[in-house]
Amino acid sequence: MSKRGDRVTNKGKRGSRRAAAERASSRSGSRSQKRKKPKKAAAVGGGSAFWRWVKRLTLWGGAAALLGAIFLAFAVGFAAQSIPSFYQLKSTQNAQTILVRARDGSEIVEIGPSFGEWLDYDDIPDNMKNAMVAVEDKRYFSHYGVDPIRTTGAVVEGITGSRSRVGGTSTITQQLARNVFLNSNRTFDRKAREAVLAMALEWKFSKEQILELYLNKVYFGGGAYGIDSASRKFFSHPARELSVAESSIIAGLVKAPSRYSPTADVQAAVNRAKVVLRLMREQGYITPEQASVDVDTVELKQQSGQNSVRYFTDWALPQLDILLPETFAPIEVWTTLDVGMQRAATASIASNTPDGSQGALVSVDRDGAILALVGGTDYVETNFNRATNAMRQPGSSWKLFVYLAALEAGYTPDDRVVDTPVTIDGWSPRNSNGRNVGETSLRTSFAYSINTVAAQLGNEVGFGTVASMARRFGVSSPVSTYPSMVLGSSEVRLIEMTRAFASISAKGKSVEPYGILKVTTASGELLYEREKPRDTALVPDYVVAGMTDLLQAAVQTGTGRAAQIGRPVAGKTGTTSSNKDGWFVGFSSGITTGVWMGRDDAKAVPGLQGGRAPARAFAAYMRYAVKDRAVEKFDTELNLPEWRLEPDEEYLFGDPDDYYFIDEQGNLVEPGRRDPSDNPFDVDGERPDAPAPEEPPTAVSEDFLERATGGALPPDPTGGTPPGILEPSQQRPPPAQPPPR
């Protein structure tokens, strides 16, 4: 039983094993079946993964876009809060405008940005608004600060390199944001901030307000900001009167103000305006008949300025910091400059300056008013002002101060001097021709600029005296007192030398150059007006007359003959060693002009002498400058003071009846009245028709003088009191002495 039972049990076990094997086989078959379909499963699984990634990207992209939108909204909102109000932006100006006028009131130059009159949106001509929208932002009224279509076009253009679009990539709102708040750097950061600010502007202001701000603030070139300033600058009338053609020209300037400026290139401005008109026609703003512009129909403002005028304004306008209180309002400066003389001065320097050299000219009226000032041959090429800033050796023109000191010390133009070799403290000057003429007159030595005579005169009067004379006549540059200073070794400015010569022209009165007459606001309110200074005599009249005599001789017969202009001229040449500098400074009919020529690097200029190119430039300018002035003869008569006269010249001074005479006893004798035609004295020196004079009182004796000065009183042989000595009874008692304390 047990065995059978064991067989049954074993059989049951085998059955169970077969069943287990079958089940295992079934599972194995199932797995093998799954392995037999890999391609279909892979295809289905891959598609599901792709769409899963698409869904993920969409979700993440949407989330990022949402976050970006939230961030952008916060950025735009924050920017909108930080943007000033419309009225604050409306009243903001970036700098001061200075309109410079000539002495006749004509405009010569405008410096600084000009903003013109602010025009409200309704006051701006529709032609101007339509032209600007057509060329700069045709979808202006439909976008929110950034134009997606234009932005996409910019990206395509960057990829393809296309240049077919007329306008820029920025909208009008973006341009306003850049002009008001940002700079023009082409960086991604700046473009991003520009876009944010543009949307903030659209959020805060209306389209009309944004366009009003833009048209009143955008830059149109030539210093003109806003359409009214541009209209006045280019067409000489307010922006309210702009025609369709003029509006198209102004609208076309925004792309490139310097390239399309009508004052620089009329044809380029007109060609650009035609593009604007075509866009206006295509967008329905104008009719085909209006889409044309003729050069002849556009009346541009005549530009009267000269680039050399900037030399004058660079010198004069900084003085406003002293003359005016601090102000940022637009002002008008009325100057002393004569436009015609400035043009003549510029031409004379340009035509006479040697090649490779520079030239400068300063011309002042008899009261110091600057009539013309040229600081170089071309301001655009170099704006360094050689008339007011350059320090150069004046050469023999410095002898003005040497001879002034000599004349004041007692010399006259006719006095004899000796041209002979001389050595002073080891310095031996020589004449330009290497010769000495011996004895000559002071006039001749000055006219021919004899160096040895100037050295002797400077040594005699003192080199410090010569330096003091230069200081007296307005030279503020450092002046040495070495012997060679008499020949112009100390560097000075051209305007200083011109000032000194102008003082001689003004009869010895001090002259201070000035260029500003008055300053007003744009509305005409007076801010400053120059007051006439008090005259100060620098030297006596006879010194001025003698110096004028010498200066006139230098032009008539001496080294300055090339400066003759057909009327009296007085002046002096100057040439430094190795022909590095050439000078001529002189005056005629109340106008004093100084000319300098040379190289900026102080190198020699072959053939440069003061009596050549500088003197010719002086003459060319002065012929124009004095053409409307009366011919004036110089006063060269020496009316010497009494102390300068010799005894035999005393009769030249007044009527002898006005004199008091001294007799042999030292007493004054009052003259009597007589007929001037009579001979006042006989052979004995007495007047025949005069009554017998009373016995003059006796002068004090020598004994009294000796006693009065402490000498011993000699015994009186008569026993009396010497004459002039009081008797004891006539003498006053000594004053009472106070009792001791």
XYZ file of C-alpha atoms in Angstrom:
741
model
C 0.000 0.000 0.000
C 2.630 2.202 0.832
C 4.540 1.559 -2.379
C 1.486 1.973 -4.525
C 0.679 4.972 -2.635
C 4.162 6.136 -3.278
C 3.722 5.442 -7.044
C 0.505 7.333 -7.008
C 2.139 10.073 -5.218
C 5.054 10.075 -7.609
C 2.669 9.994 -10.514
C 0.887 12.948 -9.059
C 4.168 14.646 -8.737
C 5.060 13.934 -12.359
C 1.707 15.322 -13.366
C 2.245 18.387 -11.425
C 5.681 18.775 -12.935
C 4.208 18.426 -16.441
C 1.611 20.998 -15.599
C 4.259 23.314 -14.276
C 6.340 22.752 -17.366
C 3.375 23.487 -19.574
C 2.650 26.641 -17.689
C 6.317 27.644 -17.969
C 6.251 26.829 -21.659
C 3.119 28.853 -22.045
C 4.747 31.862 -20.397
C 7.862 31.370 -22.463
C 5.789 31.226 -25.609
C 4.015 34.360 -24.646
C 7.326 36.154 -24.167
C 8.625 34.831 -27.435
C 5.509 36.027 -29.162
C 6.126 39.473 -27.776
C 9.688 39.392 -29.023
C 8.460 38.506 -32.496
C 6.720 41.948 -32.928
C 9.538 44.479 -32.189
C 9.088 46.749 -35.250
C 5.450 47.545 -34.701
C 5.936 48.153 -31.018
C 8.905 50.420 -31.664
C 6.966 52.449 -34.199
C 4.062 52.982 -31.925
C 6.288 53.780 -28.963
C 8.423 56.372 -30.974
C 5.373 58.320 -32.136
C 4.105 58.544 -28.653
C 7.484 59.914 -27.477
C 7.569 62.615 -30.198
C 4.170 63.931 -29.304
C 5.030 63.695 -25.696
C 8.068 65.974 -26.400
C 5.909 68.318 -28.461
C 3.466 68.553 -25.616
C 6.283 69.129 -23.182
C 7.867 71.840 -25.321
C 4.495 73.489 -25.802
C 3.845 73.442 -22.113
C 7.333 74.681 -21.216
C 7.273 77.261 -24.020
C 3.875 78.478 -22.955
C 5.034 78.699 -19.385
C 8.194 80.570 -20.432
C 6.167 82.888 -22.648
C 3.777 83.489 -19.809
C 6.628 84.218 -17.444
C 8.261 86.422 -20.093
C 5.006 88.264 -20.617
C 4.635 88.737 -16.896
C 8.219 89.932 -16.642
C 7.744 92.236 -19.649
C 4.544 93.594 -18.181
C 6.310 94.319 -14.916
C 9.254 95.909 -16.804
C 6.961 98.040 -18.936
C 4.877 99.010 -15.933
C 7.943 99.917 -13.909
C 9.370 101.899 -16.843
C 6.068 103.694 -17.310
C 6.105 104.765 -13.691
C 9.681 106.095 -14.002
C 8.973 108.070 -17.200
C 8.411 111.787 -16.520
C 5.030 113.261 -17.220
C 4.117 114.612 -20.618
C 4.481 118.197 -19.465
C 7.888 117.503 -17.938
C 9.106 115.996 -21.197
C 7.623 118.921 -23.048
C 9.555 121.488 -21.039
C 12.901 119.662 -20.992
C 15.786 121.059 -23.074
C 19.249 119.568 -23.168
C 21.446 122.653 -23.697
C 21.505 126.379 -24.299
C 21.162 127.973 -27.715
C 23.308 131.035 -28.492
C 22.531 133.122 -31.564
C 25.508 135.316 -32.470
C 24.858 138.529 -34.372
C 27.254 140.865 -36.166
C 27.569 144.569 -35.370
C 24.797 145.327 -37.919
C 22.413 142.820 -36.306
C 22.681 140.129 -38.973
C 22.943 136.495 -37.862
C 26.412 135.060 -38.310
C 26.270 131.745 -36.451
C 24.056 129.782 -34.086
C 25.816 127.697 -31.479
C 24.291 124.913 -29.472
C 21.039 123.056 -30.090
C 18.059 125.078 -31.251
C 14.605 123.907 -30.137
C 12.446 126.554 -31.748
C 8.825 127.056 -30.718
C 6.931 124.133 -29.241
C 3.933 123.237 -31.419
C 0.930 121.383 -30.028
C -0.387 118.431 -31.998
C -3.237 120.413 -33.507
C -0.852 123.228 -34.568
C 1.433 120.912 -36.522
C 0.517 120.882 -40.236
C -1.062 117.625 -41.386
C 1.457 117.512 -44.235
C 4.280 117.341 -41.704
C 2.638 114.625 -39.603
C 1.734 112.534 -42.628
C 5.210 112.861 -44.161
C 6.893 111.715 -40.964
C 4.563 108.755 -40.447
C 4.844 107.717 -44.105
C 8.635 107.568 -44.154
C 9.424 106.522 -40.590
C 6.566 104.338 -39.334
C 3.589 103.636 -41.644
C 1.885 101.356 -39.049
C 2.396 103.925 -36.295
C -1.289 104.128 -35.348
C -1.748 100.330 -35.155
C 1.197 98.998 -33.127
C 1.999 99.275 -29.422
C 5.456 100.753 -29.592
C 7.217 97.871 -31.367
C 6.205 96.807 -34.873
C 6.496 92.991 -35.186
C 6.419 93.186 -38.971
C 9.284 95.663 -39.110
C 11.215 93.645 -36.553
C 10.765 90.498 -38.636
C 11.810 92.405 -41.715
C 14.949 93.545 -39.925
C 15.804 89.937 -39.082
C 15.254 88.859 -42.688
C 17.338 91.754 -43.909
C 20.121 90.759 -41.561
C 20.061 87.222 -42.949
C 19.651 88.005 -46.648
C 21.584 91.271 -46.737
C 18.685 93.079 -48.435
C 18.742 96.891 -48.412
C 15.444 97.551 -50.153
C 13.621 99.131 -47.224
C 13.480 102.922 -47.038
C 12.914 103.457 -43.328
C 14.826 102.227 -40.343
C 13.912 99.324 -38.107
C 12.779 101.426 -35.164
C 9.287 102.828 -34.845
C 8.619 106.487 -34.113
C 8.005 105.547 -30.478
C 11.304 103.690 -30.279
C 13.138 106.648 -31.815
C 11.569 108.966 -29.253
C 12.650 106.635 -26.446
C 16.192 106.544 -27.813
C 16.421 110.322 -28.316
C 15.058 111.191 -24.897
C 16.357 108.434 -22.623
C 19.119 106.436 -24.346
C 22.118 106.750 -26.633
C 22.690 105.514 -30.171
C 24.872 102.483 -29.398
C 24.008 99.509 -31.592
C 23.901 96.865 -28.868
C 21.296 94.250 -28.007
C 20.981 95.631 -24.483
C 20.197 99.108 -25.781
C 17.660 97.753 -28.300
C 15.942 95.734 -25.568
C 15.666 98.735 -23.260
C 14.502 100.839 -26.213
C 11.672 98.375 -26.875
C 10.623 98.341 -23.214
C 10.629 102.127 -23.022
C 8.688 102.377 -26.290
C 5.932 100.149 -24.927
C 5.987 102.132 -21.683
C 5.502 105.335 -23.651
C 2.597 103.764 -25.521
C 1.146 102.643 -22.193
C 1.448 106.091 -20.598
C 0.741 108.485 -23.488
C -1.642 108.680 -26.402
C -0.511 108.365 -30.020
C -1.078 112.084 -30.526
C 1.079 112.989 -27.506
C 3.898 110.690 -28.639
C 3.888 112.150 -32.149
C 3.845 115.674 -30.701
C 6.863 114.902 -28.521
C 8.680 113.301 -31.424
C 8.137 116.122 -33.925
C 9.229 118.737 -31.370
C 12.329 116.877 -30.165
C 13.826 114.850 -33.019
C 17.152 116.092 -34.436
C 17.119 117.422 -38.017
C 20.751 118.484 -38.342
C 22.578 121.795 -38.084
C 21.795 122.022 -34.373
C 18.026 122.101 -35.073
C 15.822 120.058 -32.742
C 12.140 119.942 -33.644
C 10.294 120.874 -36.809
C 9.930 124.574 -35.943
C 13.674 125.020 -35.468
C 14.357 123.082 -38.682
C 11.812 125.137 -40.607
C 13.300 128.414 -39.417
C 16.842 127.241 -40.097
C 16.279 125.876 -43.584
C 13.307 127.919 -44.856
C 13.279 131.072 -42.674
C 9.674 130.710 -41.547
C 7.770 128.941 -38.729
C 6.753 125.294 -39.055
C 3.070 126.267 -39.173
C 3.679 127.469 -42.750
C 5.376 124.333 -44.088
C 4.293 123.240 -47.562
C 4.075 119.638 -48.757
C 7.500 119.876 -50.448
C 9.144 121.494 -47.436
C 7.570 118.923 -45.099
C 8.968 116.106 -47.240
C 12.468 117.642 -47.076
C 12.338 117.933 -43.285
C 10.921 114.426 -42.865
C 13.690 113.054 -45.052
C 16.387 114.512 -42.814
C 15.781 112.150 -39.893
C 17.523 109.223 -41.588
C 20.832 111.100 -42.083
C 20.734 114.808 -41.100
C 24.260 115.622 -42.267
C 23.936 113.808 -45.603
C 20.526 115.178 -46.597
C 20.818 118.692 -45.148
C 19.583 121.199 -47.763
C 22.277 123.655 -46.731
C 24.974 121.074 -47.460
C 23.593 119.425 -50.607
C 20.345 120.742 -52.069
C 20.070 118.021 -54.689
C 20.554 115.245 -52.122
C 17.837 116.790 -49.962
C 15.450 117.003 -52.925
C 16.138 113.413 -53.996
C 15.396 112.207 -50.487
C 12.216 114.330 -50.428
C 11.021 112.619 -53.618
C 11.227 109.261 -51.842
C 9.137 110.663 -48.988
C 6.546 112.023 -51.417
C 6.300 108.673 -53.193
C 5.600 106.923 -49.900
C 2.999 109.544 -49.005
C 1.280 108.965 -52.352
C 1.359 105.181 -51.966
C -0.182 105.458 -48.513
C -2.886 107.843 -49.700
C -1.804 111.016 -47.952
C -1.350 113.102 -51.119
C -2.443 113.034 -54.740
C -0.095 112.114 -57.601
C 0.020 115.784 -58.583
C 1.428 116.686 -55.158
C 4.106 113.991 -55.266
C 6.759 116.172 -56.865
C 9.274 118.729 -55.651
C 11.277 121.196 -57.700
C 14.615 122.515 -56.505
C 13.769 126.013 -57.680
C 10.514 126.137 -55.735
C 12.221 125.429 -52.405
C 13.481 128.747 -51.051
C 16.299 127.827 -48.705
C 17.633 130.270 -46.129
C 20.849 131.940 -47.175
C 23.715 130.977 -44.905
C 25.826 134.053 -44.132
C 28.225 132.396 -41.710
C 31.901 131.729 -42.426
C 33.945 129.027 -40.820
C 36.534 131.623 -39.784
C 33.848 133.298 -37.652
C 34.268 130.432 -35.203
C 37.730 131.743 -34.307
C 36.019 134.907 -33.097
C 33.200 133.142 -31.264
C 35.655 130.759 -29.597
C 37.403 133.814 -28.141
C 34.373 135.969 -27.313
C 31.661 133.613 -26.051
C 33.555 132.175 -23.031
C 33.461 135.718 -21.641
C 29.706 135.252 -21.111
C 30.513 133.195 -18.013
C 31.800 136.405 -16.437
C 29.353 138.874 -17.969
C 26.104 136.979 -17.288
C 24.523 135.135 -14.377
C 24.042 131.423 -14.918
C 21.211 130.788 -17.365
C 20.117 128.015 -19.714
C 17.608 130.095 -21.630
C 18.256 130.839 -25.324
C 20.175 134.111 -25.737
C 21.265 136.425 -28.523
C 24.762 137.915 -28.437
C 25.365 141.169 -30.331
C 29.030 141.409 -31.241
C 31.447 143.910 -32.761
C 32.303 141.702 -35.747
C 31.903 143.200 -39.217
C 30.874 140.475 -41.670
C 32.445 142.190 -44.684
C 35.728 142.838 -42.896
C 35.799 139.266 -41.604
C 35.397 137.986 -45.144
C 38.149 140.316 -46.387
C 40.455 139.269 -43.557
C 39.891 135.586 -44.297
C 40.635 136.118 -47.983
C 43.787 138.157 -47.310
C 45.229 135.471 -45.025
C 44.301 132.642 -47.394
C 45.830 134.341 -50.441
C 49.055 135.650 -48.882
C 50.119 132.961 -46.407
C 53.062 130.904 -47.737
C 52.382 127.243 -48.535
C 52.691 124.974 -45.534
C 52.327 127.893 -43.129
C 49.609 129.382 -41.014
C 48.412 132.962 -40.729
C 46.425 135.032 -38.256
C 44.898 138.514 -38.247
C 43.343 140.771 -35.623
C 41.696 144.076 -36.497
C 40.348 146.511 -33.894
C 38.592 149.851 -34.065
C 39.898 152.926 -32.293
C 37.967 152.017 -29.124
C 39.112 148.370 -29.076
C 36.099 146.789 -30.801
C 37.162 143.654 -32.696
C 36.193 144.138 -36.345
C 37.745 140.944 -37.728
C 39.617 138.006 -36.234
C 41.176 135.106 -38.114
C 43.016 132.450 -36.140
C 44.194 130.264 -39.028
C 43.811 129.460 -42.687
C 40.929 126.988 -42.139
C 38.875 126.462 -38.970
C 37.606 123.067 -40.097
C 41.154 121.836 -40.604
C 42.457 123.244 -37.315
C 40.534 125.278 -34.732
C 43.617 126.422 -32.798
C 43.332 130.194 -32.513
C 46.701 131.663 -33.430
C 45.415 135.225 -33.062
C 44.597 134.941 -29.365
C 46.380 131.845 -28.035
C 49.635 131.320 -29.942
C 52.797 132.620 -28.258
C 55.417 133.699 -30.820
C 58.453 135.985 -30.883
C 57.469 139.401 -32.315
C 60.856 140.280 -33.779
C 61.451 143.944 -34.544
C 57.802 144.882 -34.017
C 58.790 144.781 -30.324
C 60.951 147.870 -30.935
C 57.754 149.855 -30.465
C 58.330 149.649 -26.710
C 62.075 150.344 -26.974
C 61.532 153.572 -28.872
C 58.576 154.580 -26.692
C 60.854 154.351 -23.669
C 63.541 156.336 -25.491
C 61.105 159.081 -26.547
C 59.759 159.324 -23.020
C 63.331 159.570 -21.737
C 64.056 162.641 -23.885
C 64.861 161.511 -27.432
C 63.177 163.004 -30.484
C 62.856 161.523 -33.996
C 65.481 163.951 -35.313
C 68.099 163.157 -32.686
C 71.344 161.692 -33.984
C 72.363 158.175 -33.060
C 75.257 155.996 -34.164
C 74.925 152.620 -35.814
C 78.071 150.873 -34.680
C 78.963 147.403 -33.415
C 78.073 147.039 -29.753
C 78.434 144.402 -27.054
C 76.201 144.379 -23.955
C 76.885 141.826 -21.227
C 78.479 139.511 -23.745
C 75.664 139.906 -26.279
C 76.636 141.389 -29.645
C 73.630 142.116 -31.880
C 74.092 142.499 -35.615
C 71.980 144.066 -38.319
C 70.158 141.928 -40.853
C 72.374 143.182 -43.702
C 75.552 142.717 -41.671
C 76.620 146.367 -42.102
C 76.699 149.525 -39.991
C 75.895 152.961 -41.377
C 77.431 155.074 -38.652
C 75.699 158.268 -37.585
C 72.018 158.526 -38.502
C 68.765 159.849 -37.107
C 66.453 158.089 -34.700
C 63.767 158.127 -37.395
C 65.961 156.376 -39.930
C 67.192 153.777 -37.467
C 63.571 152.836 -36.675
C 62.393 152.913 -40.277
C 65.130 150.510 -41.349
C 64.964 148.526 -38.100
C 68.643 148.904 -37.154
C 69.291 146.419 -34.369
C 72.429 147.964 -32.897
C 70.692 151.287 -32.272
C 67.763 149.545 -30.573
C 70.243 147.665 -28.366
C 71.989 150.889 -27.373
C 68.698 152.631 -26.618
C 67.481 149.711 -24.517
C 70.737 149.643 -22.611
C 70.553 153.377 -22.002
C 66.959 153.599 -20.789
C 67.132 150.219 -19.053
C 65.741 146.869 -20.137
C 63.407 146.898 -17.149
C 62.034 150.216 -18.397
C 61.300 148.669 -21.782
C 59.530 145.738 -20.109
C 57.495 148.162 -17.991
C 56.491 150.051 -21.120
C 55.236 146.828 -22.694
C 53.245 146.096 -19.552
C 51.822 149.608 -19.641
C 50.542 149.023 -23.187
C 48.745 145.796 -22.347
C 51.275 142.993 -22.832
C 50.416 140.406 -20.189
C 52.723 137.643 -21.415
C 55.966 137.105 -19.481
C 58.674 139.570 -20.558
C 62.379 138.983 -19.916
C 64.862 141.741 -19.129
C 67.855 140.217 -20.881
C 69.531 142.534 -23.409
C 68.199 140.533 -26.382
C 64.640 141.386 -25.350
C 64.935 144.673 -27.278
C 64.849 142.637 -30.511
C 61.696 140.713 -29.559
C 62.980 137.554 -27.936
C 60.048 137.412 -25.483
C 57.021 135.562 -26.853
C 53.713 137.426 -27.069
C 50.257 136.990 -28.574
C 49.164 138.732 -31.735
C 46.181 140.314 -30.013
C 48.504 141.851 -27.398
C 50.724 143.505 -30.005
C 47.676 144.749 -31.897
C 46.335 146.250 -28.681
C 49.599 148.092 -28.050
C 49.668 149.630 -31.536
C 45.975 150.528 -31.189
C 46.846 152.600 -28.122
C 49.244 154.666 -30.252
C 46.465 155.120 -32.821
C 44.196 156.277 -29.952
C 46.553 159.161 -29.074
C 48.190 157.296 -26.232
C 44.944 156.255 -24.505
C 44.569 152.716 -23.221
C 42.669 150.345 -25.511
C 41.170 147.035 -24.411
C 39.950 144.691 -27.169
C 36.359 143.526 -26.742
C 33.903 141.594 -28.862
C 30.503 141.677 -27.109
C 28.256 144.742 -27.293
C 25.153 143.408 -25.566
C 23.290 140.216 -24.711
C 19.521 139.744 -24.834
C 17.087 136.907 -24.380
C 15.281 135.475 -27.399
C 12.364 137.768 -26.540
C 14.554 140.885 -26.447
C 15.101 141.348 -22.706
C 18.461 143.053 -22.088
C 20.831 140.960 -19.967
C 24.105 142.829 -20.500
C 25.339 145.959 -22.265
C 28.921 147.111 -22.417
C 29.767 150.377 -20.726
C 32.424 152.654 -22.121
C 35.541 152.425 -19.933
C 37.316 155.476 -18.623
C 40.226 156.620 -20.787
C 43.684 156.326 -19.288
C 46.658 158.158 -20.772
C 49.608 155.801 -21.088
C 52.245 158.259 -22.336
C 52.326 162.031 -22.941
C 51.082 163.466 -26.234
C 54.551 164.368 -27.467
C 55.679 160.748 -27.029
C 52.689 159.554 -29.080
C 53.437 162.131 -31.790
C 57.083 161.088 -31.961
C 56.192 157.382 -32.068
C 53.623 157.973 -34.816
C 56.298 159.836 -36.770
C 58.608 156.826 -36.517
C 55.877 154.325 -37.446
C 54.836 156.370 -40.450
C 58.428 156.581 -41.645
C 58.729 152.784 -41.455
C 55.889 152.458 -43.989
C 56.804 155.401 -46.183
C 60.498 154.714 -46.625
C 61.474 151.741 -44.447
C 60.845 148.031 -44.146
C 57.041 148.319 -44.284
C 56.648 149.838 -47.742
C 54.522 146.875 -48.906
C 51.823 147.968 -46.426
C 51.046 151.206 -48.264
C 47.382 151.599 -49.278
C 47.218 155.078 -50.769
C 46.510 156.898 -47.507
C 48.549 157.535 -44.343
C 49.634 154.281 -42.701
C 51.831 153.801 -39.646
C 53.218 150.425 -38.704
C 56.164 148.171 -38.030
C 57.470 144.919 -39.438
C 58.894 142.027 -37.451
C 60.977 139.043 -38.532
C 62.503 136.503 -36.184
C 65.728 134.576 -36.646
C 65.811 132.001 -39.451
C 62.532 133.415 -40.818
C 60.372 131.510 -38.361
C 57.888 134.338 -37.807
C 56.736 137.267 -39.879
C 54.785 140.196 -38.407
C 53.227 143.433 -39.502
C 51.188 145.608 -37.155
C 49.919 149.029 -38.164
C 46.987 151.435 -38.294
C 45.187 153.844 -40.607
C 41.958 155.868 -40.300
C 41.334 154.588 -36.792
C 41.642 150.859 -37.593
C 44.590 148.898 -36.197
C 45.439 145.517 -37.694
C 48.039 142.941 -36.748
C 49.147 140.068 -38.994
C 51.294 137.063 -38.098
C 52.526 134.229 -40.302
C 54.641 131.166 -39.609
C 54.535 127.434 -38.954
C 52.928 125.819 -35.932
C 56.060 123.740 -35.352
C 58.213 126.915 -35.371
C 60.283 125.714 -38.314
C 61.776 128.197 -40.759
C 59.690 129.413 -43.685
C 61.890 130.257 -46.685
C 61.552 133.893 -47.683
C 59.214 134.839 -44.827
C 59.765 138.429 -43.699
C 57.444 140.874 -42.015
C 57.795 143.336 -44.881
C 56.625 140.788 -47.464
C 53.669 138.395 -47.009
C 52.376 139.857 -43.694
C 52.623 143.439 -44.986
C 50.852 142.470 -48.221
C 48.079 140.720 -46.273
C 47.723 143.850 -44.126
C 47.390 146.047 -47.211
C 44.889 143.729 -48.921
C 42.649 143.743 -45.866
C 43.014 147.419 -44.981
C 42.059 148.609 -48.468
C 38.639 147.102 -47.836
C 38.440 147.984 -44.132
C 39.006 151.742 -44.550
C 37.247 152.247 -47.899
C 34.243 153.929 -46.252
C 36.273 155.984 -43.781
C 37.673 159.461 -44.188
C 41.396 159.856 -44.772
C 43.080 160.876 -41.523
C 46.469 162.525 -41.366
C 48.677 161.675 -38.445
C 49.581 164.234 -35.806
C 53.373 164.079 -35.662
C 54.079 167.626 -34.409
C 56.174 167.539 -31.263
C 54.741 169.948 -28.707
C 57.443 169.389 -26.140
C 56.796 170.359 -22.517
C 58.592 173.359 -21.020
C 61.085 171.236 -19.146
C 62.201 169.651 -22.431
C 62.971 172.992 -24.151
C 66.325 174.675 -24.507
C 66.550 178.311 -23.249
C 66.417 179.772 -26.752
C 63.098 178.015 -27.365
C 61.248 179.472 -24.406
C 59.670 182.171 -26.552
C 57.528 179.488 -28.238
C 55.427 179.133 -25.117
C 52.749 181.775 -24.714
C 52.852 185.550 -24.477
C 55.872 187.041 -22.715
C 53.432 189.283 -20.872
C 52.242 186.196 -19.029
C 55.630 185.557 -17.483
C 57.037 186.687 -14.146
C 60.661 187.758 -14.325
C 63.307 187.551 -11.642
C 65.593 190.489 -11.045
C 69.232 190.408 -10.016
C 68.224 190.266 -6.357
C 66.117 187.102 -6.878
C 62.745 188.853 -6.574
C 59.733 188.261 -8.856
C 58.789 191.168 -11.105
C 55.193 191.223 -12.374
C 55.106 191.993 -16.101
C 53.188 194.977 -17.386
C 50.725 195.015 -20.249
C 51.945 196.131 -23.666
C 51.153 196.066 -27.351
C 52.374 192.715 -28.725
C 53.687 194.449 -31.851
C 56.091 196.647 -29.864
C 59.625 195.650 -29.058
C 59.366 194.799 -25.354
C 63.000 195.413 -24.498
C 65.665 197.965 -25.339
C 69.320 197.261 -25.633
C 69.724 197.339 -21.871
C 66.951 194.901 -21.266
C 64.477 197.442 -19.909
C 61.075 198.328 -21.258
C 61.202 201.847 -22.716
C 57.502 202.524 -22.236
C 57.266 201.174 -18.704
C 57.155 203.536 -15.729
C 60.185 203.695 -13.530
C 60.009 200.726 -11.236
C 60.027 201.167 -7.537
C 63.176 200.309 -5.697
C 62.923 196.612 -5.107
C 63.220 195.401 -1.559
C 66.623 194.290 -0.512
C 67.133 190.593 -0.374
C 68.458 188.984 2.772
C 72.183 189.282 3.223
C 74.714 186.494 3.179
C 75.381 187.167 6.870
C 71.775 186.322 7.654
C 71.909 183.150 5.584
C 75.084 182.046 7.387
C 73.531 182.785 10.784
C 70.291 181.027 9.794
C 72.182 177.953 8.724
C 74.232 177.851 11.932
C 77.277 179.826 10.873
C 79.087 182.285 13.180
C 77.713 185.800 13.170
C 80.494 188.187 12.195
C 80.919 191.347 14.272
C 78.953 194.317 12.984
C 81.367 197.254 12.476
C 78.511 199.686 13.030
C 77.388 197.983 16.197
C 73.855 197.495 14.861
C 71.818 194.445 14.061
C 72.504 192.797 10.723
C 69.865 193.379 8.071
C 66.962 190.983 8.321
C 67.555 190.244 12.000
C 64.937 191.503 14.404
C 65.802 193.714 17.379
C 65.392 192.109 20.821
C 62.329 194.287 21.455
C 60.746 192.982 18.257
C 61.382 189.370 19.064
C 58.523 187.253 20.463
C 59.124 185.786 23.919
C 59.586 182.036 23.986
C 56.456 180.051 24.752
C 55.817 179.191 28.373
C 56.944 175.726 29.372
C 54.512 173.531 31.317
C 55.560 172.718 34.908
C 57.191 169.342 35.411
C 54.935 166.561 36.618
